[in-house]
Every structure is written in structure tokens, then in C-alpha cells.
Amino acid sequence: MSNTPANSPHTNSALFDRARAVIPGGVNSPVRAFGSVGGTPYFVAHASGPYVYDVEGSRYIDYVQSYGPTILGHAHPAVTQAVQTAAASGTSYGAPTLDEVRLAEEIARRVTGLEMVRLVSSGTEATMTAIRIARGATGRDRIVKFAGNYHGHSDALLVAGGSGVAQQGLLASLGVTAGAVADTVVAPYNVVPDLDETVAAVVVEPVAANMGLVEPAEGFLEGLRQACDEVGALLMFDEVITGFRLCFGGAAQWFGVTPDVWCFGKVIGGGLPMGAIGATAEIMGNLAPLGGVYQAGTLSGNPLATAAGLAVLEQLTPDSYNRLTDVSVRLQTGLAAAFDEAGVEACIPRVGPLLGLFFGSEPPTDFDSAKKICDNGMYQKFFAGMLSRGVAFAPGAYEAVFTSLAHTDVEIDATIEACREVAEEMA
Ligand SMILES: *Cc1c(COP(=O)(O)O)cnc(C)c1O
């Protein structure tokens, strides 16, 4: 356990300098550089339950939670044990294993309508492959996505992305050719777009969680289901955040709308690299070696990742979601009261255990309304005030707030207490 004094070379700022010399921006994922909130990122030494500890020995109550994967909290003993046991038996084989089968069975058991799963190593890979399956299955090229939804960083899906893309003020990325996005149509979230028979798939975050948290409007997902059916397009739920976090069976169960294709990531890897594409046996039959849609991966179905994923899912009973929701409700209620008392305009949307935080009068309904609030400068003040009091929210206004099953009333109430002080400063 590190408890390095602040004057040692292992300070956050010394490490950030070192990192910037050898890693672009000092980070391996842009949001971690604190670009939109200012200040120096904390370098994590270790983490446990609801806490992360930096190299200077500071402790933070963590609402980043790796942006979703660590739903049990950090270093949960069941996950740590499973990974250690798996590692002792070898870290990768390039041959099938029992745990891959078990994880696929677990996912299929929970998600009604999903029959087969292909495991990959990230959410990005899952959505990228899902699109290829949709195009292969329909013989069509066009993809419809929604502004402010984030589906990873593949060329065709990065346009008008939320999360870090929005934080950088980018509508898209340099290095993506016009050809790569020629078949991507961007529509506003929460409006059912007009489709025609050139559309292979409509891809959507069933709860948008990469432009803060934006709830699907009444009838939106049902409308997408109907519009897809009318033209024979596939409906694709990107459940990389909602999957196994929103509820036991995911967004399809929550909203009663069944997509044709599911994408998963984050929670199913328990903090190890993991993603998955799921669908009916018929749709998944398009994938090699059964069909002509190619996809492969040296580390796909990696034994450490499948062990971690199974360990996490084993802990997640239907009741876990009630408990996680209780944690989120306590936080939501306490933060709302703190802002209200101080006269700071804030809204804290919640869908089950999923939470967002906006410093505006109305919860946004799409990317345009989310951007207006996320770029108003208030989040930076909140973030800095909370971090200096030992509470780590995500270093960007476009991210959701991630609670975990390890957060107890003690952490939630300490967070609310800190928020009272920060809200006073903000007012
Ligand atoms: C995080 C995320 C992805 C990308 O997953 P990675 O594992 O970061 O590649 C895709 N879709 C959604 C909704 C996400 O939140």
C-alpha cells in the first residue's frame, strides 16, 4: 500500500510531467487528462471498494468507477480471487475454454431474446462488429446513430459522439475519411427518424449516458422498434453502460422493447478488457465461421476477463439492482437538497441506478440541450471543489455519475456534506 509523501518524486504533478513526455497528453484515454476541468490528474496507486487512492496517499470517494465496469466497487474479493486463480492457469491460449461458454450462457440467461454471444475485448469492438453483422445480414450500407450517443471510437460511429469527443469540442475526428462516414446518418436523440430500405441498422444508447444522463422520451424506443420493423432495419441497443447496470436483464427488460442486436462491455468484464455482441442464433449465424461476416481476436474470450466477468455476474442478483438504486437515490436526493439550499440550479436525472448531473434548470433531452448545460462552466467548479474535498466525480461534464454496490451511507453522506460546502462556493 503506497503512502508516498508529497515531496517524493511520485507526486501527481511529477508523474504527469513524466507521462506527458512519453504518452500523448500523459494519458491513454483523453478525458483522463483533465483538459475540460483543469488541474492535474490524480495518478491512482490502488483502489478498494468505493475509494481510490493516489500516489500522494490521498483518498477519494470514487464516482468514476472506471466509467462503469466496477459495479461491485474496486478490488472486490470475488473478482480479485477469480482473476488470480485464472492467471495461475495461464493468461491466454488461442483455444476455446469452459468459462467462455459459461459467460455466454450467463448473458443469454439474463437477456430475453438473446440466444448467442460473441466475446470481444472492448465496447468499441462490440459496436464495430455489430454494425458489420447488420450490414452483412441485411445487405444494406446505411447506419443511423443519434447525436450525443457514444459507441466507441471506430470510424463509422465516432461522428457526433458524446463523452470525450464532446469534451474536446469535436464533432468528429481528424483521420476519419469522408468515405468511412458516408453511410452514417446522425439524427437527434429522442426523435424517431424517418427510415427507408437503405438502412441496415439503427444504433442507440437506450439510456444516453455519454452526454450526462439523458432519458429516452416516452415512446422513443418503441418508435424506433416500429420504424425498424417497417423497413426491415435491425435495431441495435448499445448497452455497454446500461447492460447489467440498469437492471438484471438490461434495457430491453427495463423498457419492454427488444432490439435485434445487443452490444455489451464495461460491467461484463469486471474491470478487465471485455465486450460482447449478442443476438438471435439466426442473426449471429452471419458471423464467421458460420457465415460470411468476419471478426476475430487474439485475446477474445480471454481467460482472465471471462473469469472476472463471471465473478461479477455471479454477485449481481435482481436484488443487487434494488440496493444499487437505493445508493443512487440517497445520493440524488442529498445532492439535490444541497444545491437547492445553496440556490444553485441543478438537476440530477436518474433512471434506476443510473445518475446524471446537470447545472441547469431543465434536464436535457438531446445533444443540443445537453451541450448548452455541459459547456456552461459550472461543472468545472463543482468538480474542483469536490476533488479538493476527497470526492472524485468524472473529469468531464459529459460523463454519468457511477455509484457502486460498495458505496455505503457513510460515503454517500460524506459526499453530500462536501457538496453542501461546494454548493455554497458555487452560489
Ligand atoms: C464506453 C462505451 C463504449 C466503448 O467501450 P470501450 O470499452 O471504451 O471501447 C461504447 N458504447 C457506450 C455506450 C459506452 O459507454
Short mmCIF file of C-alpha atoms and ligand atoms in Angstrom, two decimals:
data_model
loop_
_atom_site.label_atom_id
_atom_site.label_comp_id
_atom_site.label_asym_id
_atom_site.label_seq_id
_atom_site.Cartn_x
_atom_site.Cartn_y
_atom_site.Cartn_z
CA MET A 1 0.00 0.00 0.00
CA SER A 2 1.61 3.23 -1.07
CA ASN A 3 1.61 6.25 1.15
CA THR A 4 4.19 8.33 -0.64
CA PRO A 5 4.92 11.75 0.86
CA ALA A 6 4.02 14.68 -1.36
CA ASN A 7 7.62 15.80 -1.72
CA SER A 8 8.80 12.49 -3.22
CA PRO A 9 9.18 12.21 -6.98
CA HIS A 10 5.88 10.31 -7.02
CA THR A 11 3.66 13.33 -6.85
CA ASN A 12 0.78 13.64 -9.24
CA SER A 13 2.35 16.61 -10.99
CA ALA A 14 5.80 14.97 -11.29
CA LEU A 15 4.21 11.84 -12.72
CA PHE A 16 2.04 13.89 -15.08
CA ASP A 17 5.21 15.59 -16.40
CA ARG A 18 6.88 12.22 -16.86
CA ALA A 19 3.79 10.80 -18.51
CA ARG A 20 3.47 13.70 -20.94
CA ALA A 21 6.99 13.06 -22.19
CA VAL A 22 6.18 9.53 -23.31
CA ILE A 23 2.38 9.31 -23.67
CA PRO A 24 0.39 11.84 -25.73
CA GLY A 25 -1.23 14.17 -23.22
CA GLY A 26 0.07 11.88 -20.48
CA VAL A 27 -2.96 9.62 -20.72
CA ASN A 28 -4.24 6.57 -22.58
CA SER A 29 -7.79 7.92 -22.94
CA PRO A 30 -8.32 11.68 -23.47
CA VAL A 31 -10.80 12.50 -20.69
CA ARG A 32 -8.27 11.40 -18.06
CA ALA A 33 -6.04 14.42 -18.85
CA PHE A 34 -8.45 16.81 -17.02
CA GLY A 35 -8.44 19.02 -20.14
CA SER A 36 -12.01 20.24 -19.69
CA VAL A 37 -11.90 20.68 -15.90
CA GLY A 38 -8.34 21.96 -15.45
CA GLY A 39 -5.79 20.89 -12.87
CA THR A 40 -3.56 17.85 -12.61
CA PRO A 41 -4.97 14.34 -12.84
CA TYR A 42 -4.50 12.16 -9.77
CA PHE A 43 -2.41 9.07 -10.53
CA VAL A 44 -4.02 6.08 -8.89
CA ALA A 45 -1.85 3.84 -6.73
CA HIS A 46 -4.59 1.45 -5.65
CA ALA A 47 -8.31 1.27 -5.04
CA SER A 48 -10.68 -0.53 -2.73
CA GLY A 49 -14.48 -0.61 -2.68
CA PRO A 50 -15.80 2.95 -3.11
CA TYR A 51 -12.33 4.51 -2.76
CA VAL A 52 -9.35 5.25 -4.99
CA TYR A 53 -6.01 6.31 -3.52
CA ASP A 54 -3.49 8.37 -5.44
CA VAL A 55 0.30 8.20 -5.41
CA GLU A 56 0.40 11.00 -2.82
CA GLY A 57 -1.71 8.94 -0.42
CA SER A 58 -4.89 11.00 -0.90
CA ARG A 59 -8.15 9.08 -0.72
CA TYR A 60 -11.15 9.86 -2.91
CA ILE A 61 -14.71 8.60 -2.79
CA ASP A 62 -14.93 7.41 -6.37
CA TYR A 63 -17.88 8.13 -8.68
CA VAL A 64 -15.83 7.42 -11.81
CA GLN A 65 -15.63 3.68 -11.11
CA SER A 66 -13.69 3.20 -14.33
CA TYR A 67 -16.71 4.72 -16.18
CA GLY A 68 -18.88 1.76 -15.29
CA PRO A 69 -17.11 -1.60 -15.11
CA THR A 70 -16.56 -1.82 -11.34
CA ILE A 71 -20.20 -2.10 -10.30
CA LEU A 72 -19.18 -4.09 -7.18
CA GLY A 73 -16.65 -1.41 -6.24
CA HIS A 74 -12.90 -1.67 -6.67
CA ALA A 75 -10.94 -4.83 -5.95
CA HIS A 76 -13.97 -6.84 -4.90
CA PRO A 77 -12.60 -10.02 -3.27
CA ALA A 78 -14.64 -12.35 -5.53
CA VAL A 79 -13.25 -10.68 -8.66
CA THR A 80 -9.68 -10.46 -7.38
CA GLN A 81 -9.77 -14.12 -6.37
CA ALA A 82 -11.22 -15.21 -9.72
CA VAL A 83 -8.58 -13.30 -11.66
CA GLN A 84 -5.73 -14.62 -9.52
CA THR A 85 -6.94 -18.18 -9.87
CA ALA A 86 -7.35 -17.79 -13.62
CA ALA A 87 -3.94 -16.16 -14.04
CA ALA A 88 -2.23 -19.10 -12.36
CA SER A 89 -3.66 -21.35 -15.09
CA GLY A 90 -2.35 -19.27 -17.96
CA THR A 91 -3.30 -15.87 -19.36
CA SER A 92 -4.28 -16.67 -22.96
CA TYR A 93 -4.45 -19.83 -25.07
CA GLY A 94 -5.88 -19.08 -28.51
CA ALA A 95 -8.23 -22.02 -27.96
CA PRO A 96 -11.77 -22.22 -26.54
CA THR A 97 -12.41 -22.52 -22.80
CA LEU A 98 -15.21 -23.55 -20.44
CA ASP A 99 -15.51 -20.05 -18.97
CA GLU A 100 -16.27 -18.51 -22.37
CA VAL A 101 -19.20 -20.89 -22.68
CA ARG A 102 -20.33 -20.16 -19.13
CA LEU A 103 -20.21 -16.39 -19.66
CA ALA A 104 -22.13 -16.62 -22.94
CA GLU A 105 -24.73 -18.81 -21.18
CA GLU A 106 -24.98 -16.31 -18.28
CA ILE A 107 -25.59 -13.40 -20.65
CA ALA A 108 -28.15 -15.35 -22.69
CA ARG A 109 -29.92 -16.47 -19.50
CA ARG A 110 -30.39 -12.88 -18.36
CA VAL A 111 -31.31 -11.20 -21.61
CA THR A 112 -34.62 -12.30 -23.08
CA GLY A 113 -34.45 -12.77 -26.85
CA LEU A 114 -30.67 -13.03 -26.96
CA GLU A 115 -29.52 -16.53 -27.94
CA MET A 116 -25.87 -16.27 -28.92
CA VAL A 117 -22.89 -14.17 -27.90
CA ARG A 118 -19.52 -13.36 -29.44
CA LEU A 119 -16.98 -12.11 -26.92
CA VAL A 120 -14.54 -9.35 -27.90
CA SER A 121 -12.15 -7.15 -25.92
CA SER A 122 -13.88 -3.74 -25.73
CA GLY A 123 -17.14 -1.91 -26.24
CA THR A 124 -15.67 -0.31 -29.34
CA GLU A 125 -15.09 -3.72 -30.89
CA ALA A 126 -18.60 -4.81 -29.96
CA THR A 127 -20.36 -1.92 -31.73
CA MET A 128 -17.98 -2.04 -34.69
CA THR A 129 -18.66 -5.74 -35.19
CA ALA A 130 -22.39 -5.36 -34.58
CA ILE A 131 -22.58 -2.91 -37.46
CA ARG A 132 -20.70 -5.27 -39.72
CA ILE A 133 -23.14 -8.05 -38.80
CA ALA A 134 -26.10 -5.76 -39.51
CA ARG A 135 -24.70 -4.80 -42.90
CA GLY A 136 -23.87 -8.38 -43.73
CA ALA A 137 -27.27 -9.66 -42.60
CA THR A 138 -29.32 -7.02 -44.45
CA GLY A 139 -27.13 -6.42 -47.48
CA ARG A 140 -27.54 -2.68 -46.79
CA ASP A 141 -24.97 0.01 -46.01
CA ARG A 142 -26.51 2.83 -44.01
CA ILE A 143 -26.37 3.19 -40.25
CA VAL A 144 -28.45 5.65 -38.25
CA LYS A 145 -27.00 6.90 -34.96
CA PHE A 146 -28.02 9.66 -32.56
CA ALA A 147 -26.11 12.83 -31.75
CA GLY A 148 -24.50 12.66 -28.33
CA ASN A 149 -24.59 8.88 -28.16
CA TYR A 150 -21.14 7.35 -27.86
CA HIS A 151 -20.41 3.95 -29.34
CA GLY A 152 -16.65 3.76 -29.01
CA HIS A 153 -14.03 5.12 -31.35
CA SER A 154 -14.47 3.21 -34.61
CA ASP A 155 -14.52 5.43 -37.72
CA ALA A 156 -18.15 4.98 -38.71
CA LEU A 157 -19.54 5.66 -35.22
CA LEU A 158 -17.38 8.48 -33.88
CA VAL A 159 -19.29 11.25 -35.62
CA ALA A 160 -21.32 13.46 -33.24
CA GLY A 161 -20.17 11.28 -30.34
CA GLY A 162 -20.73 12.13 -26.69
CA SER A 163 -18.27 11.55 -23.85
CA GLY A 164 -14.67 12.59 -24.52
CA VAL A 165 -15.39 13.54 -28.13
CA ALA A 166 -17.88 16.15 -26.95
CA GLN A 167 -15.49 17.30 -24.23
CA GLN A 168 -12.85 18.08 -26.81
CA GLY A 169 -15.42 20.15 -28.68
CA LEU A 170 -15.08 17.86 -31.67
CA LEU A 171 -17.96 16.88 -33.89
CA ALA A 172 -15.82 14.13 -35.34
CA SER A 173 -12.17 13.16 -35.52
CA LEU A 174 -9.39 14.04 -37.89
CA GLY A 175 -8.19 10.97 -39.71
CA VAL A 176 -11.69 9.66 -40.38
CA THR A 177 -12.26 9.68 -44.12
CA ALA A 178 -15.41 11.05 -45.70
CA GLY A 179 -15.91 7.57 -47.11
CA ALA A 180 -15.89 5.99 -43.66
CA VAL A 181 -18.83 8.12 -42.52
CA ALA A 182 -20.65 8.41 -45.85
CA ASP A 183 -23.09 5.73 -44.73
CA THR A 184 -23.57 7.07 -41.20
CA VAL A 185 -26.67 9.23 -40.70
CA VAL A 186 -26.83 11.30 -37.50
CA ALA A 187 -30.26 12.03 -36.04
CA PRO A 188 -31.27 13.98 -32.92
CA TYR A 189 -31.79 11.82 -29.81
CA ASN A 190 -35.37 11.30 -28.72
CA VAL A 191 -36.87 11.87 -32.17
CA VAL A 192 -37.80 8.79 -34.21
CA PRO A 193 -36.10 9.33 -37.56
CA ASP A 194 -37.61 8.59 -40.96
CA LEU A 195 -36.03 5.40 -42.26
CA ASP A 196 -36.01 3.80 -45.67
CA GLU A 197 -34.89 0.49 -47.11
CA THR A 198 -31.26 1.56 -47.40
CA VAL A 199 -30.86 1.43 -43.60
CA ALA A 200 -29.07 -1.63 -42.20
CA ALA A 201 -29.28 -0.65 -38.54
CA VAL A 202 -30.33 2.00 -36.05
CA VAL A 203 -27.89 2.08 -33.16
CA VAL A 204 -28.93 3.73 -29.91
CA GLU A 205 -27.97 4.04 -26.27
CA PRO A 206 -31.33 3.07 -24.70
CA VAL A 207 -30.48 5.48 -21.87
CA ALA A 208 -27.99 8.04 -23.17
CA ALA A 209 -25.14 8.06 -20.66
CA ASN A 210 -22.38 9.86 -22.54
CA MET A 211 -23.94 13.34 -22.67
CA GLY A 212 -24.57 13.33 -18.97
CA LEU A 213 -27.61 11.13 -18.46
CA VAL A 214 -30.49 11.66 -20.88
CA GLU A 215 -33.62 9.58 -20.52
CA PRO A 216 -35.32 8.20 -23.59
CA ALA A 217 -38.58 10.09 -24.13
CA GLU A 218 -41.85 8.25 -23.73
CA GLY A 219 -42.37 6.17 -26.87
CA PHE A 220 -38.91 6.83 -28.37
CA LEU A 221 -37.57 3.27 -28.11
CA GLU A 222 -40.93 1.78 -29.07
CA GLY A 223 -40.98 4.15 -32.05
CA LEU A 224 -37.53 3.00 -33.12
CA ARG A 225 -38.63 -0.62 -32.87
CA GLN A 226 -41.62 0.07 -35.10
CA ALA A 227 -39.70 2.20 -37.60
CA CYS A 228 -37.03 -0.51 -37.95
CA ASP A 229 -39.65 -3.21 -38.45
CA GLU A 230 -41.38 -1.19 -41.16
CA VAL A 231 -38.26 -1.05 -43.34
CA GLY A 232 -36.51 -4.26 -42.26
CA ALA A 233 -33.63 -2.49 -40.48
CA LEU A 234 -32.05 -4.00 -37.37
CA LEU A 235 -32.46 -2.21 -34.06
CA MET A 236 -29.22 -2.22 -32.11
CA PHE A 237 -29.07 -1.39 -28.38
CA ASP A 238 -25.65 -0.23 -27.26
CA GLU A 239 -25.86 -1.47 -23.69
CA VAL A 240 -22.18 -1.02 -22.91
CA ILE A 241 -23.23 1.15 -19.94
CA THR A 242 -26.83 0.03 -19.30
CA GLY A 243 -26.12 -3.70 -19.66
CA PHE A 244 -26.15 -5.41 -16.24
CA ARG A 245 -26.11 -1.97 -14.56
CA LEU A 246 -29.63 -0.68 -15.21
CA CYS A 247 -31.31 -3.92 -14.13
CA PHE A 248 -30.87 -7.70 -14.22
CA GLY A 249 -31.97 -8.10 -17.86
CA GLY A 250 -30.71 -4.77 -19.20
CA ALA A 251 -32.55 -2.00 -21.02
CA ALA A 252 -34.72 -4.37 -23.04
CA GLN A 253 -36.24 -5.65 -19.80
CA TRP A 254 -36.48 -2.15 -18.27
CA PHE A 255 -38.27 -0.56 -21.21
CA GLY A 256 -40.02 -3.63 -22.63
CA VAL A 257 -38.51 -3.07 -26.08
CA THR A 258 -36.43 -5.88 -27.58
CA PRO A 259 -33.70 -4.95 -30.06
CA ASP A 260 -32.29 -7.24 -32.74
CA VAL A 261 -28.69 -6.83 -31.63
CA TRP A 262 -27.14 -6.03 -28.24
CA CYS A 263 -23.68 -4.64 -27.51
CA PHE A 264 -22.16 -5.07 -24.08
CA GLY A 265 -18.93 -4.10 -22.34
CA LYS A 266 -17.86 -2.50 -19.07
CA VAL A 267 -19.74 -4.50 -16.34
CA ILE A 268 -19.38 -7.86 -18.12
CA GLY A 269 -15.59 -7.64 -17.90
CA GLY A 270 -15.46 -6.73 -14.22
CA GLY A 271 -12.69 -4.22 -14.96
CA LEU A 272 -10.82 -6.36 -17.46
CA PRO A 273 -10.93 -5.76 -21.23
CA MET A 274 -14.21 -7.23 -22.47
CA GLY A 275 -17.06 -6.61 -24.84
CA ALA A 276 -19.80 -8.74 -26.39
CA ILE A 277 -22.24 -8.78 -29.26
CA GLY A 278 -25.46 -10.72 -28.79
CA ALA A 279 -28.50 -11.53 -30.93
CA THR A 280 -30.68 -14.42 -32.05
CA ALA A 281 -28.98 -17.53 -33.40
CA GLU A 282 -30.22 -16.53 -36.85
CA ILE A 283 -28.55 -13.10 -36.82
CA MET A 284 -25.39 -14.36 -35.12
CA GLY A 285 -25.22 -17.07 -37.79
CA ASN A 286 -23.89 -14.38 -40.13
CA LEU A 287 -20.66 -14.30 -38.16
CA ALA A 288 -17.61 -16.37 -39.18
CA PRO A 289 -17.05 -19.30 -39.01
CA LEU A 290 -20.80 -19.85 -39.60
CA GLY A 291 -21.34 -17.01 -42.05
CA GLY A 292 -19.56 -14.53 -44.23
CA VAL A 293 -19.13 -11.64 -41.75
CA TYR A 294 -15.56 -11.80 -40.48
CA GLN A 295 -14.40 -10.96 -36.97
CA ALA A 296 -11.57 -12.35 -34.88
CA GLY A 297 -9.40 -11.56 -31.87
CA THR A 298 -6.19 -12.91 -30.36
CA LEU A 299 -7.42 -12.04 -26.88
CA SER A 300 -11.16 -12.53 -27.47
CA GLY A 301 -12.69 -14.52 -24.62
CA ASN A 302 -9.53 -14.00 -22.62
CA PRO A 303 -9.48 -16.31 -19.56
CA LEU A 304 -8.77 -13.52 -17.04
CA ALA A 305 -11.54 -11.35 -18.46
CA THR A 306 -14.09 -14.17 -18.59
CA ALA A 307 -13.21 -15.16 -15.02
CA ALA A 308 -13.72 -11.58 -13.85
CA GLY A 309 -16.95 -11.22 -15.81
CA LEU A 310 -18.39 -14.43 -14.40
CA ALA A 311 -17.41 -13.44 -10.88
CA VAL A 312 -19.21 -10.10 -11.27
CA LEU A 313 -22.36 -11.56 -12.79
CA GLU A 314 -22.48 -14.19 -10.05
CA GLN A 315 -22.68 -11.37 -7.46
CA LEU A 316 -25.38 -9.50 -9.37
CA THR A 317 -28.78 -10.81 -8.33
CA PRO A 318 -32.04 -8.97 -9.11
CA ASP A 319 -31.84 -7.60 -5.54
CA SER A 320 -28.40 -6.07 -6.25
CA TYR A 321 -30.15 -3.58 -8.51
CA ASN A 322 -32.54 -2.56 -5.75
CA ARG A 323 -29.57 -1.95 -3.48
CA LEU A 324 -27.66 -0.01 -6.14
CA THR A 325 -30.77 2.06 -6.83
CA ASP A 326 -31.08 2.85 -3.10
CA VAL A 327 -27.48 4.12 -3.12
CA SER A 328 -28.20 6.30 -6.15
CA VAL A 329 -31.47 7.64 -4.74
CA ARG A 330 -29.74 8.65 -1.50
CA LEU A 331 -27.05 10.46 -3.47
CA GLN A 332 -29.55 12.07 -5.84
CA THR A 333 -31.77 13.31 -3.02
CA GLY A 334 -28.89 14.62 -0.92
CA LEU A 335 -27.13 16.42 -3.76
CA ALA A 336 -30.40 17.95 -4.98
CA ALA A 337 -31.13 19.26 -1.47
CA ALA A 338 -27.60 20.67 -1.11
CA PHE A 339 -27.85 22.58 -4.41
CA ASP A 340 -31.34 23.72 -3.60
CA GLU A 341 -30.35 25.09 -0.17
CA ALA A 342 -27.47 27.00 -1.71
CA GLY A 343 -29.60 28.28 -4.58
CA VAL A 344 -27.56 26.51 -7.27
CA GLU A 345 -29.61 25.49 -10.28
CA ALA A 346 -29.06 21.76 -10.80
CA CYS A 347 -30.94 18.73 -11.99
CA ILE A 348 -29.99 15.16 -11.27
CA PRO A 349 -31.78 12.79 -13.63
CA ARG A 350 -31.96 9.17 -12.57
CA VAL A 351 -33.05 6.04 -14.39
CA GLY A 352 -32.96 3.17 -11.90
CA PRO A 353 -29.41 3.25 -10.51
CA LEU A 354 -28.08 5.42 -13.39
CA LEU A 355 -27.42 9.04 -12.43
CA GLY A 356 -26.57 12.26 -14.24
CA LEU A 357 -25.72 15.76 -13.04
CA PHE A 358 -26.53 18.96 -14.92
CA PHE A 359 -26.15 22.53 -13.77
CA GLY A 360 -29.26 23.85 -15.49
CA SER A 361 -32.95 24.26 -14.78
CA GLU A 362 -34.27 21.51 -17.03
CA PRO A 363 -32.88 18.04 -17.72
CA PRO A 364 -31.72 17.95 -21.35
CA THR A 365 -33.48 15.77 -23.89
CA ASP A 366 -30.89 15.73 -26.66
CA PHE A 367 -27.31 16.65 -27.51
CA ASP A 368 -28.03 20.33 -28.23
CA SER A 369 -29.71 20.91 -24.88
CA ALA A 370 -27.07 18.80 -23.08
CA LYS A 371 -24.21 20.76 -24.66
CA LYS A 372 -25.66 24.09 -23.56
CA ILE A 373 -25.56 22.94 -19.96
CA CYS A 374 -22.35 20.88 -20.07
CA ASP A 375 -20.41 23.79 -21.56
CA ASN A 376 -21.68 26.46 -19.13
CA GLY A 377 -18.61 26.22 -16.88
CA MET A 378 -20.45 25.24 -13.70
CA TYR A 379 -19.38 21.61 -13.69
CA GLN A 380 -15.70 22.60 -13.50
CA LYS A 381 -16.34 24.45 -10.24
CA PHE A 382 -18.25 21.55 -8.81
CA PHE A 383 -15.60 19.06 -9.90
CA ALA A 384 -12.66 21.03 -8.44
CA GLY A 385 -14.47 21.73 -5.17
CA MET A 386 -15.41 18.10 -4.69
CA LEU A 387 -11.99 16.75 -5.65
CA SER A 388 -10.28 19.04 -3.14
CA ARG A 389 -12.61 17.54 -0.50
CA GLY A 390 -11.73 13.97 -1.42
CA VAL A 391 -14.61 13.15 -3.75
CA ALA A 392 -13.83 12.18 -7.34
CA PHE A 393 -16.50 12.77 -9.94
CA ALA A 394 -15.60 12.23 -13.60
CA PRO A 395 -13.30 14.93 -15.00
CA GLY A 396 -15.82 15.96 -17.64
CA ALA A 397 -19.38 17.28 -17.69
CA TYR A 398 -20.49 14.79 -20.35
CA GLU A 399 -19.93 11.74 -18.17
CA ALA A 400 -22.50 9.98 -15.99
CA VAL A 401 -22.18 9.52 -12.22
CA PHE A 402 -21.28 5.94 -11.36
CA THR A 403 -22.25 4.54 -7.99
CA SER A 404 -21.25 1.03 -6.91
CA LEU A 405 -22.51 -1.64 -4.55
CA ALA A 406 -19.55 -0.81 -2.30
CA HIS A 407 -20.81 2.74 -1.62
CA THR A 408 -22.43 2.81 1.84
CA ASP A 409 -24.37 5.55 3.62
CA VAL A 410 -21.06 6.69 5.10
CA GLU A 411 -19.61 7.60 1.68
CA ILE A 412 -22.86 8.98 0.32
CA ASP A 413 -23.42 11.21 3.34
CA ALA A 414 -19.80 12.42 3.27
CA THR A 415 -20.31 13.25 -0.41
CA ILE A 416 -23.48 15.21 0.35
CA GLU A 417 -21.71 17.07 3.18
CA ALA A 418 -18.87 18.05 0.83
CA CYS A 419 -21.44 19.10 -1.77
CA ARG A 420 -23.08 21.49 0.71
CA GLU A 421 -19.81 23.36 1.05
CA VAL A 422 -19.09 23.29 -2.67
CA ALA A 423 -22.61 24.47 -3.50
CA GLU A 424 -22.13 27.45 -1.17
CA GLU A 425 -18.98 28.37 -3.08
CA MET A 426 -20.73 27.95 -6.42
CA ALA A 427 -23.72 30.09 -5.47
C1 LIG B 1 -17.73 3.06 -23.10
C2 LIG B 1 -18.72 2.91 -24.18
C3 LIG B 1 -18.38 2.29 -25.41
C4 LIG B 1 -16.97 1.94 -25.75
O1 LIG B 1 -16.45 0.94 -24.94
P1 LIG B 1 -14.84 0.79 -24.81
O2 LIG B 1 -14.68 -0.43 -23.98
O3 LIG B 1 -14.38 2.05 -24.16
O4 LIG B 1 -14.31 0.64 -26.18
C5 LIG B 1 -19.38 2.05 -26.31
N1 LIG B 1 -20.65 2.40 -26.05
C6 LIG B 1 -21.02 3.00 -24.91
C7 LIG B 1 -22.45 3.33 -24.67
C8 LIG B 1 -20.06 3.29 -23.95
O5 LIG B 1 -20.41 3.93 -22.82
#
